[in-house]
Coordinates of C-alpha atoms in Angstrom, one line a residue:
M130 CA -14.3 140.8 -19.7
K131 CA -11.4 140.5 -22.2
T132 CA -8.2 142.5 -21.8
I133 CA -7.6 145.2 -24.5
G134 CA -4.0 145.7 -25.7
L135 CA -3.6 149.3 -26.9
I136 CA -0.6 150.4 -29.0
G137 CA -0.7 154.2 -28.5
G138 CA 1.4 157.3 -28.6
M139 CA 0.8 158.0 -32.3
S140 CA 0.1 160.7 -31.1
W141 CA -0.5 160.4 -27.3
E142 CA -3.1 163.3 -27.8
S143 CA -5.5 160.9 -29.4
T144 CA -4.5 157.9 -27.3
V145 CA -5.9 159.8 -24.3
T146 CA -9.3 159.9 -26.2
Y147 CA -9.1 156.2 -26.8
Y148 CA -8.7 155.5 -23.1
Q149 CA -11.6 157.8 -22.2
I150 CA -14.0 156.4 -24.8
I151 CA -13.3 152.8 -24.0
N152 CA -13.9 153.3 -20.3
E153 CA -17.0 155.4 -20.9
T154 CA -18.4 152.7 -23.2
I155 CA -17.7 150.0 -20.6
K156 CA -19.4 152.1 -17.9
N157 CA -22.4 152.7 -20.1
E158 CA -22.8 149.0 -20.8
L159 CA -22.2 147.6 -17.3
G160 CA -22.9 150.5 -15.0
G161 CA -21.6 151.1 -11.5
L162 CA -17.8 151.2 -11.1
H163 CA -17.0 149.1 -14.1
S164 CA -14.0 150.1 -16.2
A165 CA -12.0 148.4 -19.0
K166 CA -9.1 146.0 -18.6
I167 CA -6.4 147.7 -20.7
I168 CA -2.7 147.2 -21.2
L169 CA -1.1 150.2 -23.0
Y170 CA 2.1 150.2 -24.9
S171 CA 2.9 153.8 -25.9
V172 CA 5.6 154.3 -28.5
D173 CA 7.9 157.3 -29.3
F174 CA 6.0 158.9 -32.1
A175 CA 9.1 160.8 -33.3
E176 CA 10.7 157.5 -34.2
I177 CA 7.6 156.3 -36.1
E178 CA 7.1 159.6 -37.9
A179 CA 10.7 159.5 -39.1
F180 CA 10.2 156.1 -40.6
Q181 CA 7.0 157.3 -42.3
A182 CA 8.7 160.3 -43.8
S183 CA 11.6 158.2 -45.2
G184 CA 9.3 155.4 -46.4
E185 CA 10.9 152.8 -44.1
W186 CA 7.6 151.1 -43.3
D187 CA 9.3 147.8 -42.4
K188 CA 11.1 149.5 -39.6
S189 CA 7.9 151.0 -38.2
A190 CA 6.3 147.6 -38.6
A191 CA 9.1 146.1 -36.5
V192 CA 8.6 148.6 -33.7
L193 CA 4.8 148.0 -33.6
T194 CA 5.2 144.2 -33.9
D195 CA 7.5 144.2 -30.9
A196 CA 4.9 146.3 -29.0
A197 CA 2.1 143.9 -30.0
Q198 CA 4.1 140.8 -29.0
K199 CA 4.8 142.4 -25.6
L200 CA 1.1 143.1 -25.1
E201 CA 0.2 139.5 -26.1
T202 CA 2.8 138.2 -23.5
A203 CA 1.3 140.5 -20.9
G204 CA -2.1 139.0 -21.4
A205 CA -4.0 141.1 -24.0
D206 CA -6.8 139.2 -25.8
F207 CA -6.7 141.4 -28.9
I208 CA -4.8 144.5 -30.2
V209 CA -6.0 148.0 -31.0
V210 CA -3.5 150.1 -33.0
C211 CA -4.5 153.7 -32.0
T212 CA -3.8 155.3 -35.3
N213 CA -5.2 155.2 -38.9
T214 CA -2.0 155.5 -40.8
M215 CA -0.1 152.7 -39.1
H216 CA -2.7 150.2 -40.2
K217 CA -0.6 150.2 -43.3
V218 CA 1.6 147.6 -41.5
A219 CA -1.3 145.8 -39.7
P220 CA -0.9 142.7 -41.9
Q221 CA 2.8 142.5 -40.9
I222 CA 2.0 142.8 -37.2
Q223 CA -0.9 140.3 -37.4
A224 CA 1.4 137.7 -39.0
Q225 CA 3.7 137.8 -35.9
I226 CA 1.1 137.5 -33.2
G227 CA -1.5 134.9 -32.1
I228 CA -4.3 137.4 -31.1
P229 CA -6.5 139.4 -33.5
I230 CA -6.1 143.1 -34.4
I231 CA -9.3 145.1 -34.7
H232 CA -8.8 147.0 -37.9
I233 CA -9.9 150.6 -37.8
A234 CA -11.0 150.7 -41.4
D235 CA -13.2 147.6 -41.0
A236 CA -14.9 149.1 -37.9
T237 CA -15.5 152.3 -39.8
A238 CA -16.9 150.5 -42.9
K239 CA -19.4 148.8 -40.6
E240 CA -20.7 152.2 -39.4
L241 CA -20.9 153.5 -43.0
E242 CA -22.9 150.5 -44.0
K243 CA -25.3 151.0 -41.0
Q244 CA -26.0 154.5 -42.3
N245 CA -26.3 153.3 -45.9
I246 CA -23.5 155.6 -47.1
K247 CA -22.5 154.9 -50.7
K248 CA -20.0 157.8 -51.3
V249 CA -17.8 159.1 -48.5
A250 CA -15.1 161.8 -48.1
L251 CA -11.9 160.8 -46.4
L252 CA -9.7 163.2 -44.5
G253 CA -6.4 161.9 -43.0
T254 CA -2.6 161.9 -43.5
K255 CA -1.3 161.9 -47.0
Y256 CA -0.5 158.2 -46.6
T257 CA -4.0 157.3 -45.5
M258 CA -5.7 159.3 -48.2
T259 CA -3.5 158.4 -51.2
Q260 CA -2.4 154.8 -50.5
T261 CA -4.7 151.8 -50.9
F262 CA -4.1 150.0 -47.5
Y263 CA -7.0 151.9 -46.0
T264 CA -9.4 152.9 -48.8
E265 CA -9.6 149.5 -50.3
R266 CA -11.1 148.1 -47.2
I267 CA -13.9 150.7 -47.6
T268 CA -14.4 150.2 -51.3
Q269 CA -14.6 146.5 -50.9
K270 CA -17.9 147.2 -49.2
G271 CA -19.2 148.9 -52.3
I272 CA -18.6 152.4 -50.9
E273 CA -16.9 155.0 -53.1
V274 CA -14.1 157.1 -51.4
I275 CA -13.2 160.6 -52.4
I276 CA -10.4 162.7 -51.1
P277 CA -9.5 166.4 -51.2
N278 CA -7.5 168.0 -54.1
E279 CA -3.7 167.9 -53.9
K280 CA -3.4 171.4 -52.3
D281 CA -6.0 170.6 -49.6
A282 CA -4.5 167.2 -49.0
A283 CA -1.2 168.8 -48.3
L284 CA -2.8 171.3 -45.9
I285 CA -4.7 168.7 -43.8
N286 CA -1.5 166.6 -43.6
Q287 CA 0.4 169.7 -42.3
V288 CA -2.4 170.5 -39.8
I289 CA -2.2 166.9 -38.5
Y290 CA 1.5 166.7 -37.9
D291 CA 2.4 170.3 -37.1
E292 CA -0.6 171.2 -35.0
L293 CA -2.9 168.4 -33.8
C294 CA -0.2 165.9 -32.9
L295 CA 1.3 168.7 -30.8
G296 CA -2.0 169.5 -29.1
I297 CA -2.4 172.8 -31.0
I298 CA -6.0 173.6 -32.0
K299 CA -6.5 176.6 -34.3
D300 CA -9.8 178.1 -35.4
E301 CA -8.2 179.0 -38.7
S302 CA -7.3 175.4 -39.4
R303 CA -10.8 174.3 -38.4
N304 CA -12.4 176.8 -40.8
Q305 CA -10.1 175.6 -43.6
V306 CA -11.0 171.9 -43.0
I307 CA -14.7 172.8 -42.8
Q308 CA -14.3 174.4 -46.3
M309 CA -12.7 171.2 -47.5
I310 CA -15.6 169.2 -46.3
E311 CA -18.1 171.5 -48.0
Q312 CA -16.2 171.1 -51.3
L313 CA -16.3 167.3 -50.9
K314 CA -20.0 167.5 -50.1
N315 CA -20.4 169.4 -53.4
R316 CA -18.6 166.5 -55.1
G317 CA -21.3 164.1 -53.8
A318 CA -20.0 163.0 -50.5
E319 CA -22.8 161.6 -48.2
G320 CA -20.6 161.6 -45.1
V321 CA -17.0 162.3 -44.0
I322 CA -14.5 160.0 -42.4
L323 CA -12.2 161.7 -39.9
G324 CA -9.5 159.2 -41.0
C325 CA -6.8 160.4 -38.6
T326 CA -7.2 159.9 -34.9
E327 CA -6.3 163.5 -34.2
I328 CA -8.8 165.2 -36.6
G329 CA -11.6 164.6 -34.1
L330 CA -9.8 167.0 -31.8
L331 CA -10.5 169.7 -34.4
I332 CA -13.8 168.8 -36.2
K333 CA -17.1 167.8 -34.5
Q334 CA -20.5 166.9 -35.9
N335 CA -21.8 170.4 -35.4
D336 CA -19.2 171.7 -37.8
T337 CA -20.9 170.2 -40.9
T338 CA -24.3 169.0 -42.1
L339 CA -22.6 165.8 -43.4
P340 CA -22.6 162.8 -41.1
V341 CA -19.2 162.6 -39.4
F342 CA -17.5 159.3 -38.9
D343 CA -14.9 159.9 -36.2
T344 CA -12.6 156.9 -36.5
T345 CA -11.2 157.3 -32.9
Q346 CA -14.7 157.2 -31.5
I347 CA -15.7 154.2 -33.8
H348 CA -12.5 152.2 -33.1
A349 CA -12.5 152.8 -29.4
Q350 CA -16.2 151.8 -29.0
A351 CA -15.6 148.7 -31.1
A352 CA -12.7 147.7 -28.9
A353 CA -14.9 148.2 -25.7
L354 CA -17.7 146.1 -27.1
Q355 CA -15.3 143.4 -28.3
A356 CA -14.0 143.2 -24.7
L357 CA -17.5 142.5 -23.5

């Protein structure tokens, strides 16, 4: 079994889910007392979020590259960055290490292809929804990506940072996001990507008739299977 290098803490709420899903997947595949070989480097999210807000992506890239290099030195066979948004700097990290990064958008695109999705809604931080570093890896597979209107995009971004990253789950916010998904369904979405690793804490498959693609679940399972 290969050793997984996790860069977590963005936020730690969803990193817990990564750890759980990876180990559950290994147990399901191997049975018995088997669990995953994992090295975790958990960053201070306040530092990363400040760099995001100020547009200092190179500084956040430096922090995560340092984490990745330490994981490689410690014996990790590949890297999993436990967040959607920070895949913006995945190319910079990859250039400074000798082991691969499992890209969350690529893993998600594979699942979309399996279900023959041609038009998908994307929910995430404002960075993930409006910048190309994420969506272009989906559209390269011939899949159209649509996002909420400006007002709803601001709302989901606020829910992520002010609630979900702090472990706050509100029914009101869940209902608002469900309404967003329905609007996106009316615009032709055949599925919805939960493109922030915290949104899966709020929205589940039984909240919508659209197929839900929880990137935390998809990414963590891909990591576990890669380890095998």
